[in-house]
Structure formats: structure tokens, C-alpha cells
mmCIF file of C-alpha atoms in Angstrom:
data_model
loop_
_atom_site.group_PDB
_atom_site.id
_atom_site.type_symbol
_atom_site.label_atom_id
_atom_site.label_comp_id
_atom_site.label_asym_id
_atom_site.label_seq_id
_atom_site.Cartn_x
_atom_site.Cartn_y
_atom_site.Cartn_z
ATOM 1 C CA MET A 491 -11.451 -19.725 -4.233
ATOM 2 C CA LEU A 492 -14.629 -17.706 -4.778
ATOM 3 C CA ARG A 493 -15.649 -19.357 -8.027
ATOM 4 C CA SER A 494 -18.787 -20.986 -6.627
ATOM 5 C CA LEU A 495 -20.729 -18.592 -4.463
ATOM 6 C CA VAL A 496 -24.362 -18.624 -5.596
ATOM 7 C CA GLY A 497 -26.379 -17.983 -8.715
ATOM 8 C CA SER A 498 -25.121 -15.499 -11.305
ATOM 9 C CA GLU A 499 -23.256 -13.158 -9.019
ATOM 10 C CA MET A 500 -20.425 -11.070 -10.422
ATOM 11 C CA CYS A 501 -17.259 -9.880 -8.753
ATOM 12 C CA ILE A 502 -15.091 -6.838 -9.324
ATOM 13 C CA ARG A 503 -11.554 -7.331 -8.125
ATOM 14 C CA ASP A 504 -10.251 -3.803 -8.476
ATOM 15 C CA SER A 505 -6.531 -3.198 -8.752
ATOM 16 C CA ILE A 506 -4.123 -0.306 -8.874
ATOM 17 C CA ASN A 507 -2.944 -1.317 -12.347
ATOM 18 C CA ALA A 508 -6.440 -1.360 -13.783
ATOM 19 C CA GLU A 509 -7.157 2.061 -12.370
ATOM 20 C CA TYR A 510 -3.903 3.856 -13.121
ATOM 21 C CA GLY A 511 -3.587 2.998 -16.808
ATOM 22 C CA GLY A 512 -0.677 3.597 -19.161
ATOM 23 C CA PRO A 513 2.232 5.998 -19.510
ATOM 24 C CA LEU A 514 1.861 9.551 -18.273
ATOM 25 C CA THR A 515 1.498 11.959 -21.206
ATOM 26 C CA ASP A 516 -0.451 14.904 -19.771
ATOM 27 C CA LYS A 517 0.597 15.817 -16.249
ATOM 28 C CA ALA A 518 -2.028 18.554 -15.806
ATOM 29 C CA LEU A 519 -4.854 16.232 -16.839
ATOM 30 C CA PHE A 520 -3.424 13.504 -14.653
ATOM 31 C CA MET A 521 -3.406 15.758 -11.587
ATOM 32 C CA SER A 522 -6.890 17.119 -12.209
ATOM 33 C CA THR A 523 -8.548 13.731 -12.609
ATOM 34 C CA LEU A 524 -6.705 11.221 -10.403
ATOM 35 C CA ASN A 525 -8.522 11.206 -7.099
ATOM 36 C CA ILE A 526 -10.426 8.650 -5.079
ATOM 37 C CA GLU A 527 -13.808 10.212 -5.785
ATOM 38 C CA ASN A 528 -13.293 9.725 -9.527
ATOM 39 C CA VAL A 529 -12.048 6.182 -9.002
ATOM 40 C CA LEU A 530 -15.232 5.252 -7.140
ATOM 41 C CA GLU A 531 -17.409 6.810 -9.815
ATOM 42 C CA ASP A 532 -15.455 5.014 -12.556
ATOM 43 C CA LEU A 533 -15.995 1.655 -10.883
ATOM 44 C CA PHE A 534 -19.706 2.387 -10.488
ATOM 45 C CA ASP A 535 -19.968 3.390 -14.158
ATOM 46 C CA PHE A 536 -18.166 0.198 -15.154
ATOM 47 C CA VAL A 537 -20.736 -1.905 -13.314
ATOM 48 C CA ASN A 538 -23.604 -0.113 -15.016
ATOM 49 C CA PHE A 539 -21.919 -0.398 -18.418
ATOM 50 C CA ALA A 540 -21.307 -4.111 -17.924
ATOM 51 C CA GLU A 541 -24.919 -4.732 -16.973
ATOM 52 C CA THR A 542 -26.323 -2.740 -19.897
ATOM 53 C CA ASN A 543 -23.884 -3.488 -22.705
ATOM 54 C CA VAL A 544 -22.113 -6.740 -21.863
ATOM 55 C CA MET A 545 -24.406 -8.948 -19.781
ATOM 56 C CA LYS A 546 -27.561 -7.180 -21.005
ATOM 57 C CA LYS A 547 -29.393 -7.961 -17.800
ATOM 58 C CA GLN A 548 -30.453 -6.189 -14.645
ATOM 59 C CA ASN A 549 -30.559 -7.313 -11.015
ATOM 60 C CA VAL A 550 -27.040 -8.723 -11.234
ATOM 61 C CA VAL A 551 -25.670 -9.448 -7.769
ATOM 62 C CA TRP A 552 -22.220 -7.898 -7.429
ATOM 63 C CA TYR A 553 -19.551 -8.157 -4.796
ATOM 64 C CA ILE A 554 -16.269 -6.287 -4.824
ATOM 65 C CA ALA A 555 -12.848 -7.428 -3.663
ATOM 66 C CA GLY A 556 -9.471 -5.770 -3.398
ATOM 67 C CA GLY A 557 -6.227 -5.749 -1.480
ATOM 68 C CA SER A 558 -4.264 -2.899 0.107
ATOM 69 C CA TYR A 559 -5.310 0.407 -1.520
ATOM 70 C CA SER A 560 -7.811 -1.560 -3.588
ATOM 71 C CA GLY A 561 -9.019 -3.136 -0.363
ATOM 72 C CA ALA A 562 -9.819 0.349 0.877
ATOM 73 C CA LEU A 563 -11.575 1.124 -2.400
ATOM 74 C CA SER A 564 -13.741 -1.969 -1.898
ATOM 75 C CA ALA A 565 -14.906 -0.738 1.512
ATOM 76 C CA TRP A 566 -15.437 2.812 0.251
ATOM 77 C CA MET A 567 -17.457 1.528 -2.721
ATOM 78 C CA LYS A 568 -19.709 -0.398 -0.351
ATOM 79 C CA GLN A 569 -20.122 2.766 1.708
ATOM 80 C CA LYS A 570 -20.869 5.055 -1.250
ATOM 81 C CA TYR A 571 -23.060 2.603 -3.194
ATOM 82 C CA PRO A 572 -24.522 0.368 -0.462
ATOM 83 C CA THR A 573 -27.273 -1.179 -2.587
ATOM 84 C CA LYS A 574 -25.199 -1.773 -5.716
ATOM 85 C CA PHE A 575 -22.917 -4.318 -4.087
ATOM 86 C CA ALA A 576 -24.033 -7.253 -2.000
ATOM 87 C CA ALA A 577 -20.691 -7.551 -0.237
ATOM 88 C CA ALA A 578 -17.096 -6.386 -0.120
ATOM 89 C CA TRP A 579 -13.867 -8.182 0.718
ATOM 90 C CA SER A 580 -11.343 -5.648 2.005
ATOM 91 C CA SER A 581 -8.008 -7.462 2.260
ATOM 92 C CA SER A 582 -5.440 -5.408 4.202
ATOM 93 C CA GLY A 583 -7.586 -2.430 3.271
ATOM 94 C CA VAL A 584 -5.867 0.847 4.182
ATOM 95 C CA VAL A 585 -9.082 2.717 4.995
ATOM 96 C CA ASN A 586 -7.515 5.047 7.573
ATOM 97 C CA PRO A 587 -5.057 7.461 5.889
ATOM 98 C CA ARG A 588 -2.386 8.839 8.216
ATOM 99 C CA PHE A 589 -0.446 12.063 7.667
ATOM 100 C CA ASP A 590 2.356 10.916 9.978
ATOM 101 C CA TYR A 591 2.339 7.142 9.737
ATOM 102 C CA TYR A 592 5.056 6.383 12.282
ATOM 103 C CA ASN A 593 2.993 3.336 13.288
ATOM 104 C CA PHE A 594 4.321 1.580 10.193
ATOM 105 C CA ASP A 595 7.818 1.212 11.636
ATOM 106 C CA GLY A 596 6.425 0.693 15.101
ATOM 107 C CA HIS A 597 4.651 -2.419 13.892
ATOM 108 C CA ILE A 598 7.750 -3.763 12.144
ATOM 109 C CA VAL A 599 9.871 -3.313 15.259
ATOM 110 C CA SER A 600 7.262 -5.220 17.261
ATOM 111 C CA VAL A 601 7.305 -8.320 15.017
ATOM 112 C CA ILE A 602 11.011 -8.866 14.238
ATOM 113 C CA PRO A 603 13.731 -10.075 16.640
ATOM 114 C CA GLN A 604 15.675 -7.411 18.495
ATOM 115 C CA ASN A 605 19.031 -8.531 17.091
ATOM 116 C CA CYS A 606 17.644 -8.221 13.577
ATOM 117 C CA ALA A 607 16.384 -4.681 14.233
ATOM 118 C CA ALA A 608 19.724 -3.759 15.848
ATOM 119 C CA ASN A 609 21.680 -4.906 12.806
ATOM 120 C CA VAL A 610 19.419 -3.031 10.413
ATOM 121 C CA ARG A 611 20.057 0.140 12.425
ATOM 122 C CA LYS A 612 23.821 -0.500 12.295
ATOM 123 C CA MET A 613 23.607 -0.875 8.523
ATOM 124 C CA TYR A 614 21.796 2.446 8.255
ATOM 125 C CA ASP A 615 24.406 4.070 10.506
ATOM 126 C CA ALA A 616 27.116 2.828 8.150
ATOM 127 C CA VAL A 617 25.228 4.242 5.165
ATOM 128 C CA SER A 618 24.819 7.584 6.945
ATOM 129 C CA ASP A 619 28.518 7.784 7.809
ATOM 130 C CA ALA A 620 29.543 6.847 4.262
ATOM 131 C CA TYR A 621 27.279 9.492 2.754
ATOM 132 C CA ASP A 622 28.484 12.218 5.123
ATOM 133 C CA ASN A 623 32.127 11.521 4.272
ATOM 134 C CA GLU A 624 33.014 13.026 0.883
ATOM 135 C CA ASN A 625 35.797 10.454 0.522
ATOM 136 C CA THR A 626 33.394 7.504 0.732
ATOM 137 C CA ARG A 627 30.194 8.885 -0.791
ATOM 138 C CA ALA A 628 31.019 7.862 -4.346
ATOM 139 C CA ALA A 629 31.737 4.304 -3.247
ATOM 140 C CA LEU A 630 28.383 4.251 -1.425
ATOM 141 C CA TYR A 631 26.507 5.142 -4.610
ATOM 142 C CA THR A 632 28.426 2.459 -6.495
ATOM 143 C CA THR A 633 27.787 -0.251 -3.916
ATOM 144 C CA LEU A 634 24.087 0.530 -3.733
ATOM 145 C CA GLY A 635 23.740 0.987 -7.489
ATOM 146 C CA THR A 636 22.020 4.312 -6.877
ATOM 147 C CA PRO A 637 22.177 7.405 -9.167
ATOM 148 C CA THR A 638 24.107 10.321 -7.752
ATOM 149 C CA TYR A 639 21.057 12.591 -7.901
ATOM 150 C CA PHE A 640 19.620 10.649 -4.957
ATOM 151 C CA THR A 641 19.909 12.737 -1.797
ATOM 152 C CA LYS A 642 20.703 11.223 1.563
ATOM 153 C CA ALA A 643 17.022 11.274 2.455
ATOM 154 C CA ASP A 644 16.134 9.597 -0.858
ATOM 155 C CA ILE A 645 18.616 6.823 -0.124
ATOM 156 C CA ALA A 646 17.232 6.464 3.384
ATOM 157 C CA TRP A 647 13.663 6.169 2.060
ATOM 158 C CA MET A 648 14.652 3.584 -0.539
ATOM 159 C CA LEU A 649 16.594 1.428 1.926
ATOM 160 C CA ALA A 650 13.852 1.620 4.557
ATOM 161 C CA ASP A 651 11.292 0.410 2.049
ATOM 162 C CA GLY A 652 13.582 -2.393 0.907
ATOM 163 C CA ILE A 653 13.716 -3.760 4.443
ATOM 164 C CA ALA A 654 10.095 -3.004 5.347
ATOM 165 C CA MET A 655 8.654 -4.817 2.349
ATOM 166 C CA ALA A 656 10.273 -8.045 3.498
ATOM 167 C CA VAL A 657 8.200 -7.897 6.678
ATOM 168 C CA GLN A 658 5.144 -6.625 4.825
ATOM 169 C CA TYR A 659 5.114 -9.524 2.395
ATOM 170 C CA GLY A 660 5.847 -12.344 4.817
ATOM 171 C CA SER A 661 9.618 -12.663 4.404
ATOM 172 C CA LYS A 662 10.855 -11.296 7.708
ATOM 173 C CA ASP A 663 12.700 -14.518 8.567
ATOM 174 C CA ALA A 664 14.589 -14.539 5.258
ATOM 175 C CA MET A 665 15.526 -10.891 5.719
ATOM 176 C CA CYS A 666 16.672 -11.336 9.315
ATOM 177 C CA ASN A 667 18.657 -14.449 8.430
ATOM 178 C CA THR A 668 20.496 -12.329 5.859
ATOM 179 C CA VAL A 669 21.361 -9.395 8.134
ATOM 180 C CA VAL A 670 22.295 -11.511 11.164
ATOM 181 C CA PRO A 671 25.181 -11.814 11.789
ATOM 182 C CA LEU A 672 26.542 -8.472 10.650
ATOM 183 C CA SER A 673 29.445 -8.685 8.216
ATOM 184 C CA ASN A 674 32.581 -6.548 8.094
ATOM 185 C CA ASP A 675 31.001 -4.598 5.223
ATOM 186 C CA PRO A 676 27.440 -3.821 6.341
ATOM 187 C CA ILE A 677 26.709 -1.577 3.344
ATOM 188 C CA ALA A 678 27.564 -4.329 0.869
ATOM 189 C CA GLN A 679 25.568 -6.777 2.987
ATOM 190 C CA LEU A 680 22.529 -4.485 2.912
ATOM 191 C CA ALA A 681 22.838 -3.838 -0.828
ATOM 192 C CA SER A 682 23.202 -7.543 -1.536
ATOM 193 C CA TYR A 683 20.018 -8.363 0.345
ATOM 194 C CA ILE A 684 17.938 -5.646 -1.320
ATOM 195 C CA HIS A 685 19.215 -6.543 -4.799
ATOM 196 C CA SER A 686 18.493 -10.230 -4.259
ATOM 197 C CA ALA A 687 15.044 -9.564 -2.804
ATOM 198 C CA TRP A 688 13.774 -6.859 -5.155
ATOM 199 C CA GLY A 689 16.183 -6.723 -8.101
ATOM 200 C CA THR A 690 19.115 -4.468 -8.933
ATOM 201 C CA HIS A 691 16.772 -1.856 -10.410
ATOM 202 C CA PHE A 692 15.195 -1.247 -6.988
ATOM 203 C CA THR A 693 18.020 0.913 -5.629
ATOM 204 C CA ALA A 694 17.772 3.195 -8.673
ATOM 205 C CA SER A 695 13.982 3.482 -8.745
ATOM 206 C CA CYS A 696 12.594 6.893 -9.612
ATOM 207 C CA TYR A 697 9.880 6.292 -7.023
ATOM 208 C CA TYR A 698 12.328 7.193 -4.221
ATOM 209 C CA SER A 699 14.051 10.218 -5.772
ATOM 210 C CA THR A 700 12.745 13.763 -5.480
ATOM 211 C CA THR A 701 14.853 14.879 -8.435
ATOM 212 C CA CYS A 702 13.668 12.046 -10.644
ATOM 213 C CA LEU A 703 10.003 12.616 -9.744
ATOM 214 C CA SER A 704 10.335 16.364 -10.350
ATOM 215 C CA ASP A 705 12.549 16.786 -13.416
ATOM 216 C CA PRO A 706 10.833 16.240 -16.814
ATOM 217 C CA GLN A 707 14.087 14.904 -18.250
ATOM 218 C CA TYR A 708 13.405 11.747 -16.248
ATOM 219 C CA SER A 709 9.733 11.475 -17.278
ATOM 220 C CA ALA A 710 10.388 8.215 -19.135
ATOM 221 C CA MET A 711 11.046 6.718 -15.698
ATOM 222 C CA TRP A 712 7.694 7.840 -14.282
ATOM 223 C CA GLY A 713 6.063 4.432 -14.243
ATOM 224 C CA PRO A 714 2.265 4.740 -14.161
ATOM 225 C CA ASP A 715 1.855 2.771 -10.933
ATOM 226 C CA GLY A 716 4.536 4.344 -8.759
ATOM 227 C CA TYR A 717 4.129 7.913 -9.977
ATOM 228 C CA SER A 718 0.361 7.750 -9.569
ATOM 229 C CA TRP A 719 0.589 6.335 -6.047
ATOM 230 C CA VAL A 720 3.080 9.022 -5.002
ATOM 231 C CA TYR A 721 0.639 11.634 -6.299
ATOM 232 C CA GLN A 722 -2.312 10.143 -4.439
ATOM 233 C CA CYS A 723 -0.279 10.157 -1.239
ATOM 234 C CA CYS A 724 0.673 13.785 -1.861
ATOM 235 C CA ASN A 725 -2.856 14.819 -2.739
ATOM 236 C CA GLN A 726 -5.135 12.810 -0.439
ATOM 237 C CA VAL A 727 -3.920 9.944 1.725
ATOM 238 C CA ALA A 728 -0.272 10.677 2.758
ATOM 239 C CA PHE A 729 0.619 7.435 4.585
ATOM 240 C CA TRP A 730 4.043 8.983 5.152
ATOM 241 C CA GLN A 731 6.172 6.453 6.981
ATOM 242 C CA SER A 732 8.244 8.740 9.154
ATOM 243 C CA SER A 733 11.132 7.938 11.448
ATOM 244 C CA TYR A 734 11.242 8.315 15.202
ATOM 245 C CA PRO A 735 13.959 7.551 17.787
ATOM 246 C CA ASP A 736 14.973 3.875 17.496
ATOM 247 C CA SER A 737 12.747 3.270 14.496
ATOM 248 C CA LEU A 738 13.940 1.224 11.521
ATOM 249 C CA ARG A 739 14.697 4.136 9.258
ATOM 250 C CA MET A 740 17.147 6.975 9.193
ATOM 251 C CA LYS A 741 16.229 10.271 10.838
ATOM 252 C CA GLU A 742 16.141 12.041 7.469
ATOM 253 C CA ILE A 743 12.775 10.454 6.671
ATOM 254 C CA THR A 744 10.226 12.903 8.028
ATOM 255 C CA THR A 745 6.867 14.300 6.988
ATOM 256 C CA ASP A 746 8.768 17.449 5.977
ATOM 257 C CA TYR A 747 10.818 15.346 3.558
ATOM 258 C CA PHE A 748 7.723 13.879 1.926
ATOM 259 C CA MET A 749 5.958 17.243 1.842
ATOM 260 C CA ALA A 750 8.928 18.862 0.093
ATOM 261 C CA GLN A 751 9.065 15.990 -2.388
ATOM 262 C CA CYS A 752 5.382 16.417 -3.213
ATOM 263 C CA ARG A 753 5.668 20.157 -3.726
ATOM 264 C CA SER A 754 8.722 19.739 -5.917
ATOM 265 C CA ALA A 755 7.157 17.011 -8.044
ATOM 266 C CA TYR A 756 3.566 18.225 -8.380
ATOM 267 C CA SER A 757 2.529 21.600 -6.982
ATOM 268 C CA PRO A 758 3.892 24.145 -4.486
ATOM 269 C CA ASP A 759 0.610 24.188 -2.560
ATOM 270 C CA ILE A 760 -0.329 20.504 -2.554
ATOM 271 C CA LEU A 761 -1.389 19.106 0.825
ATOM 272 C CA PRO A 762 -3.064 15.814 1.762
ATOM 273 C CA ASP A 763 -5.844 16.712 4.186
ATOM 274 C CA THR A 764 -6.177 13.301 5.812
ATOM 275 C CA TYR A 765 -8.374 14.672 8.598
ATOM 276 C CA SER A 766 -11.090 15.862 6.224
ATOM 277 C CA PHE A 767 -10.709 12.701 4.175
ATOM 278 C CA ASN A 768 -11.288 10.494 7.203
ATOM 279 C CA ARG A 769 -14.267 12.554 8.296
ATOM 280 C CA LYS A 770 -15.790 11.835 4.891
ATOM 281 C CA TYR A 771 -14.980 8.121 4.627
ATOM 282 C CA GLY A 772 -14.878 7.113 8.285
ATOM 283 C CA GLY A 773 -11.195 6.393 8.826
ATOM 284 C CA ALA A 774 -10.795 3.212 10.865
ATOM 285 C CA THR A 775 -14.582 2.806 11.092
ATOM 286 C CA PRO A 776 -16.079 3.083 7.578
ATOM 287 C CA ASN A 777 -19.834 3.568 7.477
ATOM 288 C CA ALA A 778 -20.500 0.407 5.495
ATOM 289 C CA THR A 779 -22.071 -3.010 5.982
ATOM 290 C CA ASN A 780 -21.515 -6.485 4.550
ATOM 291 C CA VAL A 781 -17.778 -5.913 4.426
ATOM 292 C CA ILE A 782 -15.244 -8.443 5.637
ATOM 293 C CA ALA A 783 -11.903 -6.912 6.608
ATOM 294 C CA THR A 784 -8.830 -9.139 6.769
ATOM 295 C CA GLN A 785 -5.349 -8.526 8.140
ATOM 296 C CA GLY A 786 -2.049 -10.339 8.549
ATOM 297 C CA SER A 787 -0.409 -10.164 11.957
ATOM 298 C CA ASP A 788 3.007 -9.144 10.565
ATOM 299 C CA ASP A 789 1.672 -6.538 8.156
ATOM 300 C CA PRO A 790 2.864 -2.980 8.978
ATOM 301 C CA TRP A 791 -0.144 -1.632 7.079
ATOM 302 C CA SER A 792 -2.597 -3.169 9.533
ATOM 303 C CA PRO A 793 -2.644 -0.084 11.835
ATOM 304 C CA ALA A 794 -4.038 1.845 8.851
ATOM 305 C CA GLY A 795 -6.963 -0.542 8.481
ATOM 306 C CA VAL A 796 -9.854 -2.013 10.392
ATOM 307 C CA GLU A 797 -8.187 -4.024 13.162
ATOM 308 C CA ALA A 798 -11.288 -5.193 15.058
ATOM 309 C CA SER A 799 -14.781 -6.185 14.045
ATOM 310 C CA LEU A 800 -17.181 -3.271 13.700
ATOM 311 C CA GLY A 801 -20.215 -5.497 14.143
ATOM 312 C CA PRO A 802 -21.788 -8.587 12.585
ATOM 313 C CA ARG A 803 -21.992 -6.852 9.209
ATOM 314 C CA TYR A 804 -18.374 -5.650 9.261
ATOM 315 C CA PRO A 805 -16.302 -8.492 10.737
ATOM 316 C CA GLU A 806 -12.517 -8.415 10.890
ATOM 317 C CA VAL A 807 -10.380 -11.560 10.764
ATOM 318 C CA THR A 808 -6.606 -11.512 11.335
ATOM 319 C CA ALA A 809 -4.343 -14.354 10.262
ATOM 320 C CA GLN A 810 -1.943 -14.789 13.202
ATOM 321 C CA CYS A 811 1.398 -16.347 12.253
ATOM 322 C CA ALA A 812 5.041 -15.600 11.584
ATOM 323 C CA GLY A 813 4.990 -14.485 7.976
ATOM 324 C CA CYS A 814 1.301 -13.588 7.796
ATOM 325 C CA GLY A 815 1.642 -10.403 5.799
ATOM 326 C CA HIS A 816 -0.034 -7.990 3.438
ATOM 327 C CA CYS A 817 -2.956 -9.453 1.457
ATOM 328 C CA GLY A 818 -1.845 -12.981 2.249
ATOM 329 C CA ASP A 819 -5.431 -14.190 2.008
ATOM 330 C CA MET A 820 -5.468 -13.223 -1.662
ATOM 331 C CA GLN A 821 -2.555 -15.486 -2.508
ATOM 332 C CA ALA A 822 -3.218 -18.895 -4.021
ATOM 333 C CA PRO A 823 -3.924 -21.402 -1.228
ATOM 334 C CA SER A 824 -1.185 -23.925 -0.460
ATOM 335 C CA SER A 825 -0.974 -27.077 1.621
ATOM 336 C CA LYS A 826 1.838 -25.324 3.517
ATOM 337 C CA ASP A 827 -0.368 -22.447 4.640
ATOM 338 C CA PRO A 828 -0.658 -21.953 8.410
ATOM 339 C CA SER A 829 -3.984 -22.954 9.917
ATOM 340 C CA SER A 830 -4.852 -19.345 10.776
ATOM 341 C CA LEU A 831 -4.594 -18.325 7.117
ATOM 342 C CA THR A 832 -6.741 -21.265 6.040
ATOM 343 C CA ALA A 833 -9.325 -20.342 8.674
ATOM 344 C CA GLN A 834 -9.276 -16.743 7.486
ATOM 345 C CA ARG A 835 -10.045 -17.804 3.909
ATOM 346 C CA THR A 836 -12.864 -20.021 5.165
ATOM 347 C CA ALA A 837 -14.377 -17.061 7.006
ATOM 348 C CA ILE A 838 -14.151 -14.905 3.880
ATOM 349 C CA LEU A 839 -15.995 -17.483 1.821
ATOM 350 C CA THR A 840 -18.640 -17.994 4.510
ATOM 351 C CA TYR A 841 -19.454 -14.301 4.823
ATOM 352 C CA LEU A 842 -19.445 -13.604 1.086
ATOM 353 C CA ARG A 843 -21.676 -16.584 0.382
ATOM 354 C CA GLN A 844 -24.111 -15.454 3.071
ATOM 355 C CA TRP A 845 -24.342 -11.849 1.871
ATOM 356 C CA VAL A 846 -24.489 -12.713 -1.831
ATOM 357 C CA LYS A 847 -27.244 -15.244 -1.170
ATOM 358 C CA GLU A 848 -29.218 -12.676 0.799
ATOM 359 C CA ALA A 849 -28.995 -10.247 -2.103
ATOM 360 C CA ALA A 850 -29.846 -12.928 -4.655
ATOM 361 C CA ASP A 851 -32.895 -14.007 -2.653
ATOM 362 C CA ALA A 852 -34.047 -10.404 -2.398
ATOM 363 C CA THR A 853 -33.956 -9.942 -6.187
ATOM 364 C CA ALA A 854 -35.449 -13.329 -7.075
#
């Protein structure tokens, strides 16, 4: 989509995978070096290295693009190095870390039908009852395909994410069509949906288990992406999606649960100071220019991003449609795309072309 902006501009599309690297071999080194400040410096050093050693030219016009966490990085890079990058595209950029991110479920509840939300809650009630009954707990683990070292809260967190991601990634209708009507075996119905949507491995993922994240005997299951993101949440950005009365997750999911998980897995005194972090980077109003922020109307991450234009040099464009989700603008365009998503992509291209041309003209 952005292949033909102007001149010899270059783009960095940063990603979690590129930043996190390979298997974890040195936990102490990992914890001492993985932080957002180092990430920003690494990206800056990469640009300088590329100019000096690869392209062998100066005055290269760069723009940076990313989605989700990488969307936030794009905005923060433009803030920290305002003259190095002509523009930034922050797709669903989560620039506003929240310690208690109850808004996540609040957004989901607001965009799905009431009967769908009611059935999800009934499924969770069935899971809770089955776990609390020693005579049915073993069958619950079997049906879900979940290791027995998962606590009730771990199971609740895993199931909540399995449902939430359907809304996040534009599949709320498919999810709701699966859970409505409710069957005579709601636990099997829930497990069947999650396995079909995300794979049978999902309900056994180490990402959701405090024991698995904490015990070195399971270190082979510490995938570099998931383990690193859990650590960054524990150390800096939190984004803890807590429950509240009538939310779409079980009451066991609280900030206390996530805090205990962090201190078990990483350090007894770890604490994400989101207030200081947001004072430094601006929270919902980053101190940057020539950034286009984009959102999807269904995306539960949108309350953690820029939701309204901050001025002509920091516009925000939301794709409004059923199924407009997280980083939808970064997906390959299709003739079936809703008009609002097409218009959003047009706006992205217009702004990036304008800002890149301005920078190119200034260095000509």
C-alpha cells in the first residue's frame, strides 16, 4: 500500500518479533535489558547503521509504522527522535498504559449483543462451578485441555482472552453465532469455540499460567514473544484487563492476580509504574507531530490509544464498522472491505505522502 510515497524514503515497520528475538537463555540479562527505553535506542541505532553501512548515504527520509505495541513504539520514536523520522503511522497504538485496564472489557460489552454477553457469562459460571466442585474439576481440565497446574484464576484469564480476541480481531459475529444459543453443555461449547478459533494448544499456553511462567522446569515453554510481553507488562505498562461486576470475565481476574503472577515469575518487588511512564511519554496525548493514529471501532484496545485527533499534525482516524478491529488497516486490502476501512487507508496514505514529501523537500 505504501510502496510509492516519494523519492528514496525508507520505512521501518517495527514488530514485537523483531524486537524480542530468540529463546530465553539468560533470565537476568533479559530482565535487565528489556525495556522500552532500550527498544527505542535500538531502533535509532538501526537507522544510523543502515544509513552508514547499508545504504551508505545520508539525508535518507524515514517514516516508521507499527501496530498495537509497535504502534505505540512508532509514536514514541517520533516523540523521542522528532527530526530523524518524517512521519509515523501508529495503528491501534497502545500509547496510554493502564494499571487497571477494566476499560478493555467495558468496550467489548458495548460492541457485542446482550444475548451473546449473557451466554458468555453463563459459560464462565459453569466453569466456575465445575472448578469449585472436586467431583467435576478433573473433567473440566480434560474438556478444556488445560494442565492441572492451572489455577482457577489462570483458567479464567485464558478463557477471557480466548473470547476477547475474537472481538479484538474482527470476529465478534462468528464468536457470538457460536455461543448463541447456549447448549446443554456450556463448558464443552466454550472449549470447542476456543479450540476452533485459536487451536487446541491455546488452552494449555504457558502465557496464562503463573506456575508455568515461574517454574524453570517449564522454561522450554517460555516462548520469546509471550514471555517477553508478560515481563513488559509486569515491569512497565501493565495493561491488566481486570474484571468488574457484569464484565466478561470471572471475578478472579484482578490486578492483585496479575501482580502476584509478576512477582512469582520475575521479582518479588517488580511494579509497573504506569503513572510515571505516562508522565514521561504523554499517555493518551503523546508529545509528537506528524503521526497518524488509527483505530477500529470494535477494538477493545482503543481506549488505551489516541481516540481523537490531537491537531493537524496528529490526526486520528477510526474505521467504524462491525468487525473493524485491532490493526485492521494493516491487513491486506480486499474488495470486501467496508468503506470506512478503505477511507481510513486512504487517509493514512495521504498524510504519510504529505509529511514524507515535506521532509524530502527540506533535504533536497
